[in-house]
Amino acid sequence: MRKLSAHYLYLGNGNILEKGVVTCDDDGRIVDIQDTNGSLKESANVEFYSGILIPGMVNTHCHLELSDTKGVIPQHTTLPDFIRHVISIERAPLENRVQRAKVFDRVMFNEGVSVVGDISNGSDSFDVKKESQIKYHTFVEALGSSESVAKAAFQNVKEVLCKAHTMGLSASIVPHAPYSVSSYLMEMIDQHCEDSVISIHNQESSSENELFLTGTGAMAKHLSEVIGLDMCRFNVIHKSSIHSYLDKIATSHPLLLVHNTFMRQDDIELVRSVRGWDRTFLALCPKSNLYIENQLPDLSLFLSQNIPLTIGTDSLASNTSLSMIEEMKVLQDNCDELSLNDIVEMATLNGAKALQLDHQYGSIEVGKSPGIVLLKDVDLKKCKLTANSRSERII
Ligand SMILES: [Zn+2]
């Protein structure tokens, strides 16, 4: 049994306890939460930390299997060129890839990540995930722009999914992006398992919207010249990319839209009318957006519309770290309306809800085992992260 306290406890659900005490049993399950109203009496049994205690964090968008690609792809290429690099870079041998995945899994755990929503194109990272102390939900990602490859692509992801399930890993099949998955493939994904969590890279680039609006631009050029797609057969809908697929994903699936860098008011309205925002979440990956497109999503717009926001790191192909607190700093520094409490809720409970794991993770509540994390070197007067702020797992 451990009793922990700090200057503040941010519970992840929006509540704050000044010098509160959280008691965890030997398995990390929370058995008691005490509100001291800010006046903690000295007690031999209480470990007191300087900073803020929060629940274990939830990284809703990562690609652990790309952990060998750190620093390989140049910054600010924009998305079509970034994808061209990802396809063509020479990857490390399997043994090294697994080793890198193991290293960054450890880094994430030690920094306080308890849950990861992780994209996999193959099974290279599965042994690492199985051994990890982090709870992973694997998004087995399907790719195939042309209708002709849909059946083979789906068969391939079903085999990867089967391997994940055989190893006892939580997993679901998901589409990569609107421009890389044909209607037929999207239909098979939707119908495979009616209530599985689906994630999709959404409106990550302006050229993605341009493709669906006009059939032209850098993404159209990429599909034609690099992927070899016959653009005469591409369905130009004269609307942004999200209009091309949203009604093809049944509302029985919880949905996680990733990036949303070029999502606008009418796209938000579309989600509201097609499926509502109760089981639809946005994953923001600000450092990856800056790395690839040098652009951030419209945070003020999302906040003004009460959209449920979560945080992801994306992969080391498009980020310099898999650090949640570094993403949190970027969000804080680029949006005055966001309080640290809001950002913690995004990094914890909202993520757990998006991955349907909030019965155990995401908030400091009796009965849950979310992990307990210390935010240190925080400006406690202003309740702001500083450039030096770090996160460290306590439980
Ligand atoms: Zn991604």
Short mmCIF file of C-alpha atoms and ligand atoms in Angstrom, two decimals:
data_model
loop_
_atom_site.label_atom_id
_atom_site.label_comp_id
_atom_site.label_asym_id
_atom_site.label_seq_id
_atom_site.Cartn_x
_atom_site.Cartn_y
_atom_site.Cartn_z
CA MET A 1 0.00 0.00 0.00
CA ARG A 2 1.33 3.49 -0.92
CA LYS A 3 -0.06 6.92 0.01
CA LEU A 4 0.96 9.66 -2.42
CA SER A 5 0.52 13.40 -2.31
CA ALA A 6 1.83 16.46 -4.16
CA HIS A 7 1.12 20.19 -4.43
CA TYR A 8 -1.82 19.25 -6.63
CA LEU A 9 -3.61 16.10 -7.77
CA TYR A 10 -5.15 16.52 -11.22
CA LEU A 11 -7.56 13.59 -11.33
CA GLY A 12 -7.87 13.47 -15.14
CA ASN A 13 -11.65 13.99 -15.01
CA GLY A 14 -11.36 17.76 -14.57
CA ASN A 15 -11.20 17.75 -10.77
CA ILE A 16 -8.22 19.13 -8.86
CA LEU A 17 -7.32 18.38 -5.23
CA GLU A 18 -4.76 20.64 -3.59
CA LYS A 19 -2.43 18.43 -1.56
CA GLY A 20 -4.88 15.54 -1.88
CA VAL A 21 -3.78 12.02 -0.98
CA VAL A 22 -4.24 9.00 -3.24
CA THR A 23 -3.79 5.52 -1.79
CA CYS A 24 -2.92 2.58 -4.06
CA ASP A 25 -2.70 -1.10 -3.15
CA ASP A 26 0.30 -3.24 -4.10
CA ASP A 27 -1.17 -3.88 -7.57
CA GLY A 28 -1.54 -0.14 -8.24
CA ARG A 29 -5.33 -0.16 -7.78
CA ILE A 30 -6.65 3.04 -6.22
CA VAL A 31 -8.37 2.25 -2.93
CA ASP A 32 -8.82 5.73 -1.46
CA ILE A 33 -8.70 9.41 -2.43
CA GLN A 34 -8.58 12.01 0.31
CA ASP A 35 -9.40 15.68 -0.14
CA THR A 36 -7.33 17.54 2.47
CA ASN A 37 -8.61 20.96 1.34
CA GLY A 38 -5.00 21.98 0.88
CA SER A 39 -3.85 21.34 4.44
CA LEU A 40 -1.98 18.08 4.49
CA LYS A 41 -1.01 17.07 8.03
CA GLU A 42 2.45 15.60 8.25
CA SER A 43 2.17 11.85 8.20
CA ALA A 44 4.95 9.30 8.17
CA ASN A 45 3.07 7.17 5.66
CA VAL A 46 2.56 9.79 2.95
CA GLU A 47 5.09 10.24 0.14
CA PHE A 48 4.96 13.93 -0.80
CA TYR A 49 6.11 15.06 -4.27
CA SER A 50 6.88 18.54 -5.50
CA GLY A 51 4.68 19.08 -8.55
CA ILE A 52 1.42 17.67 -9.86
CA LEU A 53 0.27 14.05 -9.72
CA ILE A 54 -1.83 12.90 -12.65
CA PRO A 55 -3.13 9.52 -13.86
CA GLY A 56 -1.04 7.46 -16.30
CA MET A 57 -1.22 9.03 -19.74
CA VAL A 58 -2.87 7.67 -22.89
CA ASN A 59 -1.02 8.15 -26.17
CA THR A 60 -3.82 7.64 -28.69
CA HIS A 61 -1.70 7.65 -31.85
CA CYS A 62 1.70 6.03 -32.22
CA HIS A 63 3.50 3.74 -34.67
CA LEU A 64 5.89 1.84 -32.39
CA GLU A 65 7.09 -0.30 -35.32
CA LEU A 66 8.66 2.80 -36.93
CA SER A 67 10.96 3.44 -33.95
CA ASP A 68 14.08 2.82 -36.04
CA THR A 69 13.30 5.77 -38.34
CA LYS A 70 14.13 8.64 -35.99
CA GLY A 71 15.80 11.54 -37.84
CA VAL A 72 15.75 9.76 -41.20
CA ILE A 73 13.11 11.84 -42.99
CA PRO A 74 13.67 15.60 -43.39
CA GLN A 75 11.20 18.05 -41.81
CA HIS A 76 8.58 20.20 -43.56
CA THR A 77 8.36 18.07 -46.71
CA THR A 78 4.52 18.16 -46.59
CA LEU A 79 2.56 14.92 -46.47
CA PRO A 80 2.80 13.50 -50.04
CA ASP A 81 6.59 13.77 -50.00
CA PHE A 82 6.74 12.44 -46.43
CA ILE A 83 4.79 9.33 -47.52
CA ARG A 84 7.14 8.89 -50.48
CA HIS A 85 10.05 8.89 -48.02
CA VAL A 86 8.32 6.41 -45.67
CA ILE A 87 7.74 4.01 -48.56
CA SER A 88 11.31 4.25 -49.86
CA ILE A 89 13.57 4.51 -46.79
CA GLU A 90 15.83 1.61 -46.07
CA ARG A 91 14.68 0.02 -42.82
CA ALA A 92 16.94 -1.50 -40.19
CA PRO A 93 17.08 -5.34 -39.95
CA LEU A 94 14.20 -6.88 -37.97
CA GLU A 95 16.33 -7.51 -34.88
CA ASN A 96 17.29 -3.81 -34.68
CA ARG A 97 13.75 -2.67 -35.33
CA VAL A 98 12.49 -4.79 -32.46
CA GLN A 99 15.29 -3.48 -30.25
CA ARG A 100 14.37 0.16 -31.00
CA ALA A 101 10.69 -0.56 -30.34
CA LYS A 102 11.65 -2.08 -26.99
CA VAL A 103 13.74 0.97 -26.05
CA PHE A 104 10.97 3.45 -26.82
CA ASP A 105 8.32 1.29 -25.16
CA ARG A 106 10.43 1.55 -21.97
CA VAL A 107 10.89 5.30 -22.41
CA MET A 108 7.15 5.81 -22.75
CA PHE A 109 6.40 3.65 -19.72
CA ASN A 110 8.96 5.41 -17.51
CA GLU A 111 7.63 8.81 -18.58
CA GLY A 112 4.16 7.80 -17.45
CA VAL A 113 2.34 6.44 -20.49
CA SER A 114 -0.05 3.66 -19.39
CA VAL A 115 -1.98 3.09 -22.61
CA VAL A 116 -1.06 3.42 -26.30
CA GLY A 117 -3.29 3.28 -29.36
CA ASP A 118 -0.69 1.95 -31.77
CA ILE A 119 -0.81 1.55 -35.53
CA SER A 120 0.71 -1.63 -36.96
CA ASN A 121 1.16 -2.55 -40.61
CA GLY A 122 2.72 -5.89 -39.68
CA SER A 123 3.48 -7.93 -36.59
CA ASP A 124 7.09 -6.79 -35.97
CA SER A 125 6.25 -4.97 -32.72
CA PHE A 126 3.88 -7.59 -31.27
CA ASP A 127 6.44 -9.35 -29.05
CA VAL A 128 7.43 -5.99 -27.53
CA LYS A 129 3.79 -5.08 -26.91
CA LYS A 130 3.06 -8.46 -25.37
CA GLU A 131 5.95 -8.11 -22.91
CA SER A 132 5.28 -4.44 -22.18
CA GLN A 133 3.88 -2.98 -18.96
CA ILE A 134 1.97 -0.57 -21.17
CA LYS A 135 -1.54 -1.57 -22.28
CA TYR A 136 -1.61 -1.43 -26.07
CA HIS A 137 -4.58 -1.36 -28.38
CA THR A 138 -3.23 -2.19 -31.84
CA PHE A 139 -4.83 -0.62 -34.89
CA VAL A 140 -4.04 -3.03 -37.71
CA GLU A 141 -3.91 -0.66 -40.64
CA ALA A 142 -5.28 -1.47 -44.10
CA LEU A 143 -3.96 0.27 -47.21
CA GLY A 144 -5.11 0.02 -50.82
CA SER A 145 -6.21 2.94 -53.01
CA SER A 146 -7.28 0.76 -55.90
CA GLU A 147 -10.45 -1.37 -55.76
CA SER A 148 -8.55 -4.20 -57.43
CA VAL A 149 -6.26 -4.76 -54.43
CA ALA A 150 -8.99 -4.52 -51.77
CA LYS A 151 -9.53 -8.25 -51.27
CA ALA A 152 -5.81 -9.03 -50.98
CA ALA A 153 -5.23 -6.05 -48.66
CA PHE A 154 -8.08 -7.13 -46.40
CA GLN A 155 -6.86 -10.73 -46.30
CA ASN A 156 -3.44 -9.43 -45.27
CA VAL A 157 -4.75 -7.31 -42.36
CA LYS A 158 -7.00 -10.15 -41.21
CA GLU A 159 -3.92 -12.36 -40.88
CA VAL A 160 -2.09 -9.67 -38.87
CA LEU A 161 -5.18 -9.21 -36.68
CA CYS A 162 -5.39 -12.95 -36.11
CA LYS A 163 -1.75 -13.00 -35.01
CA ALA A 164 -2.42 -10.14 -32.55
CA HIS A 165 -5.42 -11.95 -31.09
CA THR A 166 -3.52 -15.24 -30.87
CA MET A 167 -0.88 -13.42 -28.80
CA GLY A 168 -3.58 -11.99 -26.53
CA LEU A 169 -3.24 -8.42 -27.83
CA SER A 170 -6.23 -6.13 -28.10
CA ALA A 171 -6.56 -5.11 -31.76
CA SER A 172 -8.91 -3.89 -34.49
CA ILE A 173 -8.69 -3.37 -38.26
CA VAL A 174 -8.65 0.27 -39.38
CA PRO A 175 -8.28 2.25 -42.62
CA HIS A 176 -5.07 4.30 -43.12
CA ALA A 177 -6.52 7.48 -44.65
CA PRO A 178 -9.30 8.66 -46.99
CA TYR A 179 -6.95 8.80 -49.99
CA SER A 180 -5.29 5.42 -49.42
CA VAL A 181 -8.32 3.17 -48.90
CA SER A 182 -10.85 2.40 -51.65
CA SER A 183 -14.60 2.37 -50.97
CA TYR A 184 -14.69 -1.41 -51.23
CA LEU A 185 -11.87 -1.83 -48.69
CA MET A 186 -13.55 0.69 -46.36
CA GLU A 187 -16.76 -1.34 -46.58
CA MET A 188 -14.98 -4.56 -45.60
CA ILE A 189 -13.28 -2.84 -42.65
CA ASP A 190 -16.57 -1.37 -41.45
CA GLN A 191 -18.39 -4.68 -41.62
CA HIS A 192 -15.67 -6.85 -40.11
CA CYS A 193 -16.49 -6.23 -36.46
CA GLU A 194 -19.41 -3.93 -35.77
CA ASP A 195 -18.28 -2.29 -32.51
CA SER A 196 -14.48 -2.26 -32.91
CA VAL A 197 -12.62 1.02 -32.36
CA ILE A 198 -11.70 2.59 -35.68
CA SER A 199 -9.04 5.23 -36.22
CA ILE A 200 -8.16 7.02 -39.44
CA HIS A 201 -5.60 9.66 -40.42
CA ASN A 202 -7.92 12.57 -41.26
CA GLN A 203 -7.27 15.86 -43.08
CA GLU A 204 -3.58 15.77 -42.28
CA SER A 205 -2.65 17.84 -45.33
CA SER A 206 -4.29 20.57 -47.42
CA SER A 207 -3.46 18.49 -50.50
CA GLU A 208 -5.68 15.70 -49.09
CA ASN A 209 -8.69 18.03 -49.13
CA GLU A 210 -7.65 19.42 -52.52
CA LEU A 211 -7.63 15.88 -53.94
CA PHE A 212 -11.27 15.30 -53.04
CA LEU A 213 -12.34 18.86 -53.90
CA THR A 214 -10.74 19.10 -57.34
CA GLY A 215 -8.84 15.89 -58.16
CA THR A 216 -5.63 17.91 -58.47
CA GLY A 217 -2.67 18.99 -56.32
CA ALA A 218 0.30 17.31 -54.66
CA MET A 219 -1.64 14.34 -53.23
CA ALA A 220 -3.26 13.64 -56.63
CA LYS A 221 0.19 13.77 -58.21
CA HIS A 222 1.52 11.38 -55.53
CA LEU A 223 -1.29 8.86 -56.08
CA SER A 224 -0.82 9.00 -59.82
CA GLU A 225 2.98 9.03 -60.06
CA VAL A 226 4.15 7.12 -56.96
CA ILE A 227 1.24 4.77 -56.26
CA GLY A 228 0.27 4.34 -59.92
CA LEU A 229 -3.44 5.00 -59.41
CA ASP A 230 -5.55 5.75 -62.49
CA MET A 231 -6.80 9.23 -61.52
CA CYS A 232 -9.49 9.19 -64.24
CA ARG A 233 -11.33 6.72 -62.01
CA PHE A 234 -10.84 8.71 -58.80
CA ASN A 235 -14.14 9.89 -57.32
CA VAL A 236 -13.83 13.69 -56.98
CA ILE A 237 -16.65 14.69 -54.61
CA HIS A 238 -16.08 18.49 -54.61
CA LYS A 239 -16.03 18.39 -50.80
CA SER A 240 -13.29 17.92 -48.19
CA SER A 241 -11.86 14.43 -47.63
CA ILE A 242 -13.91 13.56 -44.53
CA HIS A 243 -17.09 13.71 -46.66
CA SER A 244 -15.77 10.80 -48.72
CA TYR A 245 -15.90 8.21 -45.96
CA LEU A 246 -17.62 9.33 -42.76
CA ASP A 247 -21.02 7.79 -43.56
CA LYS A 248 -19.31 4.54 -44.55
CA ILE A 249 -18.24 3.91 -40.93
CA ALA A 250 -21.21 2.67 -38.89
CA THR A 251 -21.98 4.64 -35.73
CA SER A 252 -21.57 1.39 -33.75
CA HIS A 253 -17.79 1.92 -34.06
CA PRO A 254 -16.15 4.39 -31.68
CA LEU A 255 -14.13 6.63 -34.04
CA LEU A 256 -10.78 8.33 -33.55
CA LEU A 257 -9.92 10.94 -36.18
CA VAL A 258 -6.17 11.52 -36.21
CA HIS A 259 -4.38 14.84 -37.00
CA ASN A 260 -7.28 16.97 -38.30
CA THR A 261 -4.84 19.72 -39.19
CA PHE A 262 -7.09 20.98 -41.99
CA MET A 263 -10.46 20.21 -40.37
CA ARG A 264 -12.85 23.17 -40.51
CA GLN A 265 -16.25 24.20 -39.16
CA ASP A 266 -18.28 22.44 -41.86
CA ASP A 267 -16.35 19.20 -41.24
CA ILE A 268 -17.24 19.42 -37.54
CA GLU A 269 -20.88 19.97 -38.50
CA LEU A 270 -20.71 16.92 -40.76
CA VAL A 271 -19.53 14.72 -37.87
CA ARG A 272 -22.28 16.18 -35.69
CA SER A 273 -24.98 15.34 -38.23
CA VAL A 274 -23.67 11.92 -39.35
CA ARG A 275 -22.67 10.35 -36.02
CA GLY A 276 -22.50 12.96 -33.24
CA TRP A 277 -19.53 13.64 -30.99
CA ASP A 278 -20.34 11.24 -28.12
CA ARG A 279 -18.23 8.41 -29.52
CA THR A 280 -16.09 10.43 -31.91
CA PHE A 281 -12.72 11.75 -30.76
CA LEU A 282 -9.93 13.78 -32.29
CA ALA A 283 -6.31 12.76 -31.75
CA LEU A 284 -3.99 15.74 -31.95
CA CYS A 285 -0.32 15.08 -32.79
CA PRO A 286 1.03 18.64 -32.81
CA LYS A 287 4.73 17.86 -33.01
CA SER A 288 4.20 15.52 -35.96
CA ASN A 289 2.08 18.19 -37.69
CA LEU A 290 4.88 20.70 -37.24
CA TYR A 291 7.45 18.14 -38.44
CA ILE A 292 5.62 17.26 -41.67
CA GLU A 293 3.43 20.23 -42.61
CA ASN A 294 4.75 22.94 -40.25
CA GLN A 295 1.14 23.68 -39.36
CA LEU A 296 -1.10 23.08 -36.32
CA PRO A 297 -4.81 22.23 -36.23
CA ASP A 298 -7.33 24.94 -35.31
CA LEU A 299 -7.33 24.31 -31.55
CA SER A 300 -9.56 27.30 -30.74
CA LEU A 301 -12.19 26.02 -33.16
CA PHE A 302 -12.21 22.56 -31.55
CA LEU A 303 -12.44 24.04 -28.04
CA SER A 304 -15.26 26.39 -28.99
CA GLN A 305 -17.26 23.39 -30.24
CA ASN A 306 -16.56 21.19 -27.17
CA ILE A 307 -14.97 18.47 -29.30
CA PRO A 308 -13.44 15.59 -27.27
CA LEU A 309 -9.70 15.94 -27.81
CA THR A 310 -6.94 13.39 -27.18
CA ILE A 311 -3.18 13.49 -27.71
CA GLY A 312 -0.85 11.25 -29.73
CA THR A 313 2.85 11.38 -30.51
CA ASP A 314 2.67 9.75 -33.95
CA SER A 315 5.88 7.92 -34.89
CA LEU A 316 9.57 8.70 -34.70
CA ALA A 317 9.51 9.03 -38.50
CA SER A 318 7.77 12.40 -37.95
CA ASN A 319 8.74 13.30 -34.38
CA THR A 320 11.88 13.78 -32.35
CA SER A 321 10.46 11.90 -29.34
CA LEU A 322 7.49 9.81 -28.19
CA SER A 323 6.98 12.17 -25.25
CA MET A 324 3.44 13.09 -24.27
CA ILE A 325 4.57 16.04 -22.14
CA GLU A 326 6.39 17.58 -25.11
CA GLU A 327 3.13 17.40 -27.10
CA MET A 328 1.32 18.97 -24.13
CA LYS A 329 3.81 21.87 -24.09
CA VAL A 330 3.20 22.59 -27.78
CA LEU A 331 -0.58 22.62 -27.23
CA GLN A 332 -0.23 24.91 -24.20
CA ASP A 333 2.12 27.30 -25.99
CA ASN A 334 -0.15 27.60 -29.00
CA CYS A 335 -3.54 28.00 -27.37
CA ASP A 336 -4.15 30.51 -24.56
CA GLU A 337 -7.63 29.13 -23.81
CA LEU A 338 -6.24 25.73 -22.80
CA SER A 339 -5.60 25.30 -19.07
CA LEU A 340 -3.15 22.69 -17.84
CA ASN A 341 -6.13 20.86 -16.34
CA ASP A 342 -7.75 20.71 -19.82
CA ILE A 343 -4.52 19.41 -21.33
CA VAL A 344 -4.16 16.73 -18.63
CA GLU A 345 -7.73 15.59 -19.30
CA MET A 346 -6.89 15.31 -23.01
CA ALA A 347 -3.75 13.31 -22.21
CA THR A 348 -5.53 10.94 -19.81
CA LEU A 349 -9.29 10.37 -19.52
CA ASN A 350 -10.27 11.51 -23.02
CA GLY A 351 -7.71 9.13 -24.50
CA ALA A 352 -8.90 6.25 -22.34
CA LYS A 353 -12.49 6.92 -23.42
CA ALA A 354 -11.47 7.04 -27.09
CA LEU A 355 -9.85 3.61 -26.77
CA GLN A 356 -12.76 2.28 -24.64
CA LEU A 357 -10.44 1.64 -21.70
CA ASP A 358 -11.75 4.20 -19.23
CA HIS A 359 -13.11 1.49 -16.91
CA GLN A 360 -9.51 0.93 -15.79
CA TYR A 361 -7.41 3.84 -17.09
CA GLY A 362 -7.44 7.58 -17.55
CA SER A 363 -8.44 9.00 -14.18
CA ILE A 364 -7.61 8.86 -10.51
CA GLU A 365 -10.75 7.17 -9.23
CA VAL A 366 -11.27 4.44 -6.64
CA GLY A 367 -11.25 1.01 -8.30
CA LYS A 368 -9.18 2.05 -11.34
CA SER A 369 -5.50 1.19 -11.94
CA PRO A 370 -4.41 4.07 -14.17
CA GLY A 371 -0.81 4.40 -12.96
CA ILE A 372 0.28 7.56 -11.16
CA VAL A 373 2.60 10.10 -12.80
CA LEU A 374 4.43 13.15 -11.48
CA LEU A 375 4.65 16.32 -13.53
CA LYS A 376 7.70 18.09 -12.17
CA ASP A 377 9.33 21.46 -12.77
CA VAL A 378 5.88 22.91 -13.39
CA ASP A 379 5.15 26.60 -12.70
CA LEU A 380 2.85 25.92 -9.75
CA LYS A 381 1.80 29.57 -9.35
CA LYS A 382 0.50 29.89 -12.90
CA CYS A 383 -0.25 26.14 -13.25
CA LYS A 384 1.68 26.04 -16.52
CA LEU A 385 4.20 23.65 -17.98
CA THR A 386 7.64 25.16 -18.46
CA ALA A 387 10.28 24.26 -21.03
CA ASN A 388 11.93 22.15 -18.30
CA SER A 389 8.79 20.27 -17.20
CA ARG A 390 9.18 16.49 -17.18
CA SER A 391 6.90 13.55 -16.45
CA GLU A 392 7.96 10.58 -14.36
CA ARG A 393 6.09 7.43 -13.41
CA ILE A 394 5.56 6.97 -9.68
CA ILE A 395 3.28 3.91 -9.89
ZN ZN B 1 0.14 8.16 -37.99
#
